[in-house]
């Protein structure tokens, strides 16, 4: 029988079937004594592991972290950046140097050509080392029109001028394989030819062939062996002579370039239509023929006959 307090009504019992009266009260009593439920403990751990929402770290925590990091590297020396050397650019330097050298050579060659072209053939001839100018040594030797029949004697060997046969030796780049008459060769030089002679005992067949290439097919040029020559090679033009020891001597080309068609006293004289036979005895063609109109034997029509 329940006791009414202050006229209030009593609440029905909330004890579940099978439960003991006072369980709920006991649970409350445990909570009251300070014991924490397992769920509460787990929630507390999570709450302690992170700061509350909206809260900030304690003042001075970040500078302290930076100071700690700075303290770690305080004992290290600062690292100096490494500079990578690219080296000297030799490629462009060499290229520009080569281009400059070529330009200098071109300019120099052009200046030399202008200088050479401005020189006369006599200056070019006199500048050749070893050349002998018989026009200065014996001016009478280079007089034109000194014609005679038969064998003649000469002071030079091979001869370079003086009295000669009425017939010239053909000088259209002819290369003779045997000795020719001096009298005909001198007449060819009077017309402006260069006569190339060689000692067959001092040159090989290959060297003779090399020398012949400088003559073959060139007008106002002729070549023949000259046994007993004191040098391997001797070049003659009207009043000039040059003797050399080697086929490769550059003065050979210089002599030919300066004196061919220049040294001859009879400018415009023919080289074709001359004597083509070999042998040291002159061929006196026309000696027994009557002369017509003052024309001498061997003289081509239209070619002026020199006087003297």
Short mmCIF file of C-alpha atoms in Angstrom, two decimals:
data_model
loop_
_atom_site.label_atom_id
_atom_site.label_comp_id
_atom_site.label_asym_id
_atom_site.label_seq_id
_atom_site.Cartn_x
_atom_site.Cartn_y
_atom_site.Cartn_z
CA UNK A 1 0.00 0.00 0.00
CA UNK A 2 1.55 3.16 -1.25
CA UNK A 3 1.87 6.22 0.80
CA UNK A 4 0.78 9.44 -0.76
CA UNK A 5 3.03 12.46 -0.25
CA UNK A 6 1.57 15.79 -0.45
CA UNK A 7 -1.42 14.55 -2.30
CA UNK A 8 0.71 13.55 -5.37
CA UNK A 9 0.15 10.43 -7.34
CA UNK A 10 2.77 7.71 -7.47
CA UNK A 11 4.44 6.79 -10.83
CA UNK A 12 4.16 3.27 -12.10
CA UNK A 13 7.32 1.15 -11.79
CA UNK A 14 9.66 1.19 -14.81
CA UNK A 15 11.33 -2.06 -14.01
CA UNK A 16 11.35 -4.34 -17.02
CA UNK A 17 10.05 -7.79 -16.69
CA UNK A 18 12.71 -9.99 -15.23
CA UNK A 19 14.66 -7.01 -13.96
CA UNK A 20 15.41 -6.42 -10.38
CA UNK A 21 14.10 -3.49 -8.65
CA UNK A 22 16.78 -0.98 -8.03
CA UNK A 23 19.07 -1.76 -11.11
CA UNK A 24 18.54 1.63 -12.61
CA UNK A 25 19.09 3.19 -9.28
CA UNK A 26 22.30 1.28 -8.90
CA UNK A 27 23.54 2.44 -12.30
CA UNK A 28 22.85 6.00 -11.41
CA UNK A 29 24.55 5.44 -8.16
CA UNK A 30 27.73 4.22 -10.00
CA UNK A 31 27.72 7.25 -12.19
CA UNK A 32 27.44 9.34 -9.19
CA UNK A 33 30.47 7.73 -7.64
CA UNK A 34 32.73 8.90 -10.60
CA UNK A 35 33.01 5.77 -12.68
CA UNK A 36 32.94 6.39 -16.41
CA UNK A 37 31.21 4.33 -18.99
CA UNK A 38 33.33 2.75 -21.77
CA UNK A 39 31.67 5.00 -24.38
CA UNK A 40 32.52 8.04 -22.35
CA UNK A 41 36.16 7.00 -22.06
CA UNK A 42 36.48 6.58 -25.86
CA UNK A 43 34.91 9.98 -26.46
CA UNK A 44 37.32 11.55 -24.01
CA UNK A 45 40.35 10.07 -25.80
CA UNK A 46 39.22 11.47 -29.12
CA UNK A 47 38.55 14.82 -27.59
CA UNK A 48 42.05 14.95 -26.12
CA UNK A 49 43.85 14.07 -29.34
CA UNK A 50 42.89 17.26 -31.21
CA UNK A 51 42.23 20.80 -30.19
CA UNK A 52 38.82 22.05 -29.86
CA UNK A 53 37.14 23.55 -32.86
CA UNK A 54 38.16 27.13 -33.42
CA UNK A 55 41.00 26.99 -30.96
CA UNK A 56 44.54 28.22 -31.91
CA UNK A 57 47.92 26.83 -30.93
CA UNK A 58 49.44 28.31 -27.91
CA UNK A 59 51.28 31.55 -28.41
CA UNK A 60 54.92 31.05 -29.32
CA UNK A 61 54.56 27.48 -30.55
CA UNK A 62 55.41 28.27 -34.25
CA UNK A 63 58.51 30.44 -33.59
CA UNK A 64 59.71 27.73 -31.31
CA UNK A 65 59.42 25.18 -34.12
CA UNK A 66 61.29 27.43 -36.51
CA UNK A 67 63.99 28.01 -33.95
CA UNK A 68 64.33 24.28 -33.49
CA UNK A 69 64.78 23.79 -37.24
CA UNK A 70 67.29 26.63 -37.43
CA UNK A 71 69.16 25.09 -34.54
CA UNK A 72 69.58 21.83 -36.43
CA UNK A 73 71.46 23.51 -39.37
CA UNK A 74 73.34 26.03 -37.27
CA UNK A 75 76.53 23.96 -37.46
CA UNK A 76 76.61 23.65 -41.30
CA UNK A 77 78.52 25.95 -43.67
CA UNK A 78 76.48 27.61 -46.41
CA UNK A 79 76.65 25.72 -49.70
CA UNK A 80 78.33 27.68 -52.51
CA UNK A 81 76.60 27.30 -55.89
CA UNK A 82 78.69 25.38 -58.41
CA UNK A 83 79.38 27.28 -61.63
CA UNK A 84 79.60 25.04 -64.70
CA UNK A 85 82.34 26.21 -67.07
CA UNK A 86 81.29 26.04 -70.73
CA UNK A 87 84.89 26.18 -72.05
CA UNK A 88 86.31 28.18 -74.96
CA UNK A 89 84.08 28.09 -78.11
CA UNK A 90 86.84 26.85 -80.44
CA UNK A 91 84.41 25.93 -83.21
CA UNK A 92 83.25 29.49 -84.02
CA UNK A 93 86.75 30.87 -83.39
CA UNK A 94 88.33 28.49 -85.90
CA UNK A 95 85.55 29.12 -88.41
CA UNK A 96 85.94 32.89 -88.28
CA UNK A 97 89.71 32.57 -88.43
CA UNK A 98 89.49 30.39 -91.54
CA UNK A 99 87.09 32.81 -93.22
CA UNK A 100 89.40 35.72 -92.40
CA UNK A 101 92.42 33.86 -93.76
CA UNK A 102 90.62 33.05 -97.01
CA UNK A 103 89.61 36.69 -97.38
CA UNK A 104 93.21 37.82 -96.86
CA UNK A 105 94.45 35.31 -99.42
CA UNK A 106 91.87 36.41 -101.97
CA UNK A 107 92.74 40.06 -101.51
CA UNK A 108 96.46 39.29 -101.63
CA UNK A 109 96.13 37.18 -104.77
CA UNK A 110 94.09 39.88 -106.44
CA UNK A 111 96.70 42.49 -105.59
CA UNK A 112 99.46 40.21 -106.88
CA UNK A 113 97.57 39.66 -110.15
CA UNK A 114 97.11 43.38 -110.62
CA UNK A 115 100.81 43.87 -109.99
CA UNK A 116 101.75 41.08 -112.40
CA UNK A 117 99.43 42.32 -115.13
CA UNK A 118 100.86 45.77 -114.79
CA UNK A 119 104.39 44.53 -115.46
CA UNK A 120 105.79 44.23 -118.95
CA UNK A 121 107.10 40.96 -120.34
CA UNK A 122 110.68 42.21 -120.08
CA UNK A 123 110.28 42.89 -116.36
CA UNK A 124 108.80 39.43 -115.87
CA UNK A 125 111.64 37.84 -117.83
CA UNK A 126 114.36 39.71 -115.97
CA UNK A 127 112.85 38.67 -112.62
CA UNK A 128 113.36 34.96 -113.39
CA UNK A 129 116.33 33.69 -111.40
CA UNK A 130 119.14 32.35 -113.56
CA UNK A 131 117.91 33.75 -116.88
CA UNK A 132 120.55 35.13 -119.27
CA UNK A 133 119.64 38.18 -121.32
CA UNK A 134 121.82 38.09 -124.43
CA UNK A 135 120.11 41.18 -125.82
CA UNK A 136 122.05 43.13 -123.24
CA UNK A 137 125.21 41.07 -123.41
CA UNK A 138 125.41 41.05 -127.21
CA UNK A 139 122.93 43.46 -128.87
CA UNK A 140 124.15 42.52 -132.36
CA UNK A 141 123.00 38.97 -131.73
CA UNK A 142 119.35 39.92 -131.76
CA UNK A 143 119.25 41.86 -135.00
CA UNK A 144 116.50 40.74 -137.36
CA UNK A 145 116.78 39.50 -140.92
CA UNK A 146 120.20 37.87 -140.71
CA UNK A 147 119.65 35.04 -143.19
CA UNK A 148 122.20 32.69 -144.72
CA UNK A 149 122.34 29.29 -146.40
CA UNK A 150 124.12 26.21 -145.19
CA UNK A 151 125.58 25.28 -141.77
CA UNK A 152 126.31 28.15 -139.38
CA UNK A 153 128.30 28.49 -136.20
CA UNK A 154 126.94 29.90 -132.94
CA UNK A 155 128.58 31.16 -129.78
CA UNK A 156 125.85 29.74 -127.52
CA UNK A 157 124.82 26.10 -127.17
CA UNK A 158 121.96 25.90 -127.89
CA UNK A 159 121.89 29.18 -129.86
CA UNK A 160 119.52 32.01 -128.93
CA UNK A 161 119.74 34.29 -131.96
CA UNK A 162 121.95 35.58 -134.75
CA UNK A 163 122.22 34.60 -138.38
CA UNK A 164 119.89 31.74 -139.38
CA UNK A 165 118.46 29.82 -142.31
CA UNK A 166 115.81 31.28 -144.58
CA UNK A 167 113.44 28.46 -143.49
CA UNK A 168 112.08 28.23 -139.96
CA UNK A 169 111.35 25.08 -138.04
CA UNK A 170 107.66 24.31 -137.63
CA UNK A 171 106.66 25.54 -134.15
CA UNK A 172 102.98 24.70 -133.72
CA UNK A 173 103.53 22.77 -130.50
CA UNK A 174 105.79 20.29 -132.32
CA UNK A 175 107.71 17.75 -130.21
CA UNK A 176 110.57 16.22 -132.22
CA UNK A 177 112.08 12.88 -131.23
CA UNK A 178 115.47 13.68 -132.77
CA UNK A 179 117.81 16.64 -132.97
CA UNK A 180 116.91 19.45 -135.35
CA UNK A 181 119.08 21.99 -137.17
CA UNK A 182 120.01 25.05 -135.11
CA UNK A 183 119.62 27.26 -138.18
CA UNK A 184 115.89 26.45 -138.47
CA UNK A 185 115.25 26.64 -134.73
CA UNK A 186 116.78 30.12 -134.49
CA UNK A 187 114.49 31.33 -137.27
CA UNK A 188 111.48 29.96 -135.36
CA UNK A 189 112.57 31.91 -132.30
CA UNK A 190 112.84 35.06 -134.41
CA UNK A 191 109.10 34.64 -135.05
CA UNK A 192 108.40 34.46 -131.31
CA UNK A 193 108.71 30.74 -130.51
CA UNK A 194 110.18 29.22 -127.36
CA UNK A 195 112.53 26.31 -128.07
CA UNK A 196 112.71 23.66 -125.33
CA UNK A 197 115.76 21.37 -125.46
CA UNK A 198 116.89 18.56 -123.17
CA UNK A 199 119.77 16.15 -122.72
CA UNK A 200 118.39 12.65 -123.43
CA UNK A 201 121.07 11.12 -121.23
CA UNK A 202 120.00 13.15 -118.17
CA UNK A 203 116.22 12.76 -118.32
CA UNK A 204 114.12 9.63 -118.05
CA UNK A 205 111.37 8.81 -120.54
CA UNK A 206 108.78 9.83 -117.96
CA UNK A 207 110.48 13.19 -117.44
CA UNK A 208 110.66 13.78 -121.19
CA UNK A 209 106.92 13.04 -121.41
CA UNK A 210 106.22 15.52 -118.61
CA UNK A 211 108.25 18.18 -120.36
CA UNK A 212 106.51 17.49 -123.67
CA UNK A 213 103.12 18.27 -122.09
CA UNK A 214 104.23 21.87 -121.72
CA UNK A 215 104.77 22.08 -125.49
CA UNK A 216 102.29 19.84 -127.27
CA UNK A 217 99.45 21.66 -128.99
CA UNK A 218 100.70 25.14 -128.14
CA UNK A 219 101.54 27.57 -130.93
CA UNK A 220 104.97 29.19 -130.90
CA UNK A 221 106.41 26.21 -129.01
CA UNK A 222 108.80 23.44 -130.15
CA UNK A 223 110.86 20.82 -128.37
CA UNK A 224 113.74 18.56 -129.36
CA UNK A 225 116.60 16.56 -127.78
CA UNK A 226 120.02 18.20 -127.64
CA UNK A 227 122.78 15.62 -127.00
CA UNK A 228 125.77 16.89 -125.04
CA UNK A 229 123.80 19.64 -123.30
CA UNK A 230 125.56 20.70 -120.09
CA UNK A 231 122.27 20.80 -118.15
CA UNK A 232 119.29 18.44 -118.23
CA UNK A 233 117.02 21.17 -119.70
CA UNK A 234 117.62 24.43 -121.55
CA UNK A 235 114.98 26.89 -122.74
CA UNK A 236 115.62 29.46 -125.48
CA UNK A 237 113.74 32.47 -126.78
CA UNK A 238 115.04 35.16 -129.09
CA UNK A 239 117.91 36.67 -127.04
CA UNK A 240 117.14 34.77 -123.79
CA UNK A 241 118.20 31.46 -122.23
CA UNK A 242 117.47 29.55 -119.02
CA UNK A 243 119.03 26.25 -117.95
CA UNK A 244 117.54 24.12 -115.17
CA UNK A 245 118.14 20.72 -113.60
CA UNK A 246 114.60 19.45 -113.05
CA UNK A 247 111.38 19.06 -115.01
CA UNK A 248 109.51 20.27 -111.93
CA UNK A 249 111.36 23.58 -111.80
CA UNK A 250 108.71 26.32 -111.71
CA UNK A 251 110.91 28.67 -113.72
CA UNK A 252 110.14 26.66 -116.86
CA UNK A 253 106.54 27.85 -116.83
CA UNK A 254 107.61 31.38 -115.94
CA UNK A 255 109.97 31.50 -118.91
CA UNK A 256 107.32 30.25 -121.33
CA UNK A 257 104.66 32.61 -119.97
CA UNK A 258 106.86 35.70 -120.18
CA UNK A 259 108.64 35.15 -123.50
CA UNK A 260 106.42 33.14 -125.84
CA UNK A 261 105.32 35.45 -128.70
CA UNK A 262 106.97 38.37 -126.92
CA UNK A 263 110.72 38.01 -127.36
CA UNK A 264 110.63 37.42 -131.12
CA UNK A 265 111.83 40.34 -133.22
CA UNK A 266 109.43 39.50 -136.07
CA UNK A 267 106.01 39.91 -134.48
CA UNK A 268 103.34 38.13 -136.50
CA UNK A 269 105.81 35.72 -138.11
CA UNK A 270 104.34 32.31 -138.93
CA UNK A 271 105.02 29.08 -137.08
CA UNK A 272 103.14 26.82 -139.46
CA UNK A 273 104.44 25.84 -142.89
CA UNK A 274 108.00 25.42 -141.65
CA UNK A 275 110.47 22.56 -141.72
CA UNK A 276 109.20 19.40 -140.06
CA UNK A 277 112.19 17.15 -140.77
CA UNK A 278 114.83 16.38 -138.15
CA UNK A 279 118.61 16.30 -138.53
CA UNK A 280 121.40 18.75 -137.78
CA UNK A 281 122.03 19.69 -141.39
CA UNK A 282 119.85 22.63 -142.47
CA UNK A 283 117.40 22.11 -145.33
CA UNK A 284 118.10 24.86 -147.84
CA UNK A 285 114.69 24.83 -149.41
CA UNK A 286 114.39 27.42 -152.20
CA UNK A 287 118.08 28.06 -152.55
CA UNK A 288 118.08 27.29 -156.24
CA UNK A 289 114.73 28.90 -156.96
CA UNK A 290 114.61 32.32 -158.63
CA UNK A 291 113.38 35.02 -156.28
CA UNK A 292 110.24 36.88 -157.34
CA UNK A 293 109.29 40.31 -156.10
CA UNK A 294 112.04 40.34 -153.53
CA UNK A 295 110.48 37.41 -151.64
CA UNK A 296 113.09 35.26 -149.93
CA UNK A 297 112.92 31.48 -149.69
CA UNK A 298 110.75 30.34 -146.83
CA UNK A 299 108.86 33.63 -146.57
CA UNK A 300 105.09 33.26 -146.43
CA UNK A 301 102.99 35.66 -148.51
CA UNK A 302 101.57 38.50 -146.45
CA UNK A 303 104.30 38.36 -143.80
CA UNK A 304 106.48 41.49 -143.93
CA UNK A 305 110.13 40.72 -144.58
CA UNK A 306 112.46 42.34 -142.04
CA UNK A 307 115.35 44.42 -143.25
CA UNK A 308 118.90 44.51 -142.02
#
